[in-house]
């Protein structure tokens, strides 16, 4: 299963295995003349332009490089922790590739690849839902509801993002939790592309999170190593460059998100929620869905707030209390605000403060407060409905039950 040619530079040196996660750390340089060894699990490329064959699990190659400038770890303890941690990752089944040559830079990268056997194992343990070969068709709306729905779709058509849509939106694919015993039920066209990049990154992070270092230090997971400074950063890679492609039919997901979502020119369009969910995962997709609903419902609230402010601007000259405060002819003398130090003061000195406070606290403010109380209730119910629709569309209906089952009981501690 060869990857797409445009993703060739996102793969290992053999051009076949995809980089699923990257670990970054720093090294200290020193001048010396000695031989430098790079140890990896079959990721040092050959001189032949053709991709090398995938090495079997456990095979370790050692490439010895002659270098005048060698890298010395900034901290020997951190170097030992990294070695133990990466050895634990290899025992979990991950394939690792280090920098192929010694260079002047002090930043070093460790690339991780999750093979199919580990992807299928972890997907089954995490109960990740994947598409099957079975499809079903949604019932078409008829009658008055069908007319209203069709009319609403025509109105919203200019505000839809320019992302590819399925030929028949009413046809949905049935998804089920992944199982290695039922591979014949799933729509596996290519093992290399069956799991999305978000799912591959999630599986890689799950392995990084639970891998422990017990010999060099009592540490569990990549988060602790990042906090200790063993690694500077850990992240998955994007799907190629985000620059716009001239051929819009062959744009990758990142380019479509950059043009149709992360762009000021698309601020008046709806968010491509399915594409966001595909690229970033369900949790980030639900967050931006909530943010979109919140921003959308803030439009009437902000419009009414501006109207209340304008009402205050137009009626500030007719407000009797502020007129009396600003009329210097009345000569209201107020008592001192404190003993001994403070003096008598004129009420007209706070004229600007009184007029400004009326702009935001006038008779229309009472109606605006009542409206915001009702708005909060409407927003909460609307988001509940939107959340349930997305959970049904994204097959997340059993996610809450799975999370409850993962919480251990008190007796397990």
PDB file of C-alpha atoms in Angstrom, residues 24 49 54-55 74 83 96 101 117 127 130 138 167 181-182 197 222 262 271 283 298 319 329 341 353 366 373 404 406:
ATOM      1  CA  UNK A  24      12.251  16.692  19.549  1.00  0.00           C
ATOM      2  CA  UNK A  49      16.850   5.192  -5.244  1.00  0.00           C
ATOM      3  CA  UNK A  54      10.510  -3.159   5.343  1.00  0.00           C
ATOM      4  CA  UNK A  55      12.621  -4.769   8.048  1.00  0.00           C
ATOM      5  CA  UNK A  74      23.674  17.886  27.172  1.00  0.00           C
ATOM      6  CA  UNK A  83      17.260   5.412  25.289  1.00  0.00           C
ATOM      7  CA  UNK A  96      11.696   4.490  15.154  1.00  0.00           C
ATOM      8  CA  UNK A 101      23.548  12.005   9.562  1.00  0.00           C
ATOM      9  CA  UNK A 117      -0.525  -4.651  13.467  1.00  0.00           C
ATOM     10  CA  UNK A 127     -13.004   0.711  20.556  1.00  0.00           C
ATOM     11  CA  UNK A 130     -14.576   2.756  11.702  1.00  0.00           C
ATOM     12  CA  UNK A 138     -31.926   8.624   5.202  1.00  0.00           C
ATOM     13  CA  UNK A 167     -22.761  12.605  -4.352  1.00  0.00           C
ATOM     14  CA  UNK A 181     -11.661 -10.835  13.976  1.00  0.00           C
ATOM     15  CA  UNK A 182     -14.120  -9.077  11.645  1.00  0.00           C
ATOM     16  CA  UNK A 197      -4.223  10.860  10.539  1.00  0.00           C
ATOM     17  CA  UNK A 222       5.634  11.463  27.428  1.00  0.00           C
ATOM     18  CA  UNK A 262      -8.755  29.358   8.764  1.00  0.00           C
ATOM     19  CA  UNK A 271     -17.544  25.795   9.336  1.00  0.00           C
ATOM     20  CA  UNK A 283     -12.901  16.392  20.606  1.00  0.00           C
ATOM     21  CA  UNK A 298     -24.241  36.098  19.826  1.00  0.00           C
ATOM     22  CA  UNK A 319     -32.392  62.393  31.124  1.00  0.00           C
ATOM     23  CA  UNK A 329     -26.374  77.249  37.393  1.00  0.00           C
ATOM     24  CA  UNK A 341      -8.310  66.434  54.159  1.00  0.00           C
ATOM     25  CA  UNK A 353     -19.378  60.271  34.517  1.00  0.00           C
ATOM     26  CA  UNK A 366     -34.013  46.337  31.757  1.00  0.00           C
ATOM     27  CA  UNK A 373     -31.847  35.630  30.517  1.00  0.00           C
ATOM     28  CA  UNK A 404     -17.625   5.808  32.314  1.00  0.00           C
ATOM     29  CA  UNK A 406     -12.751   3.417  31.797  1.00  0.00           C
TER      30      UNK A 406
END
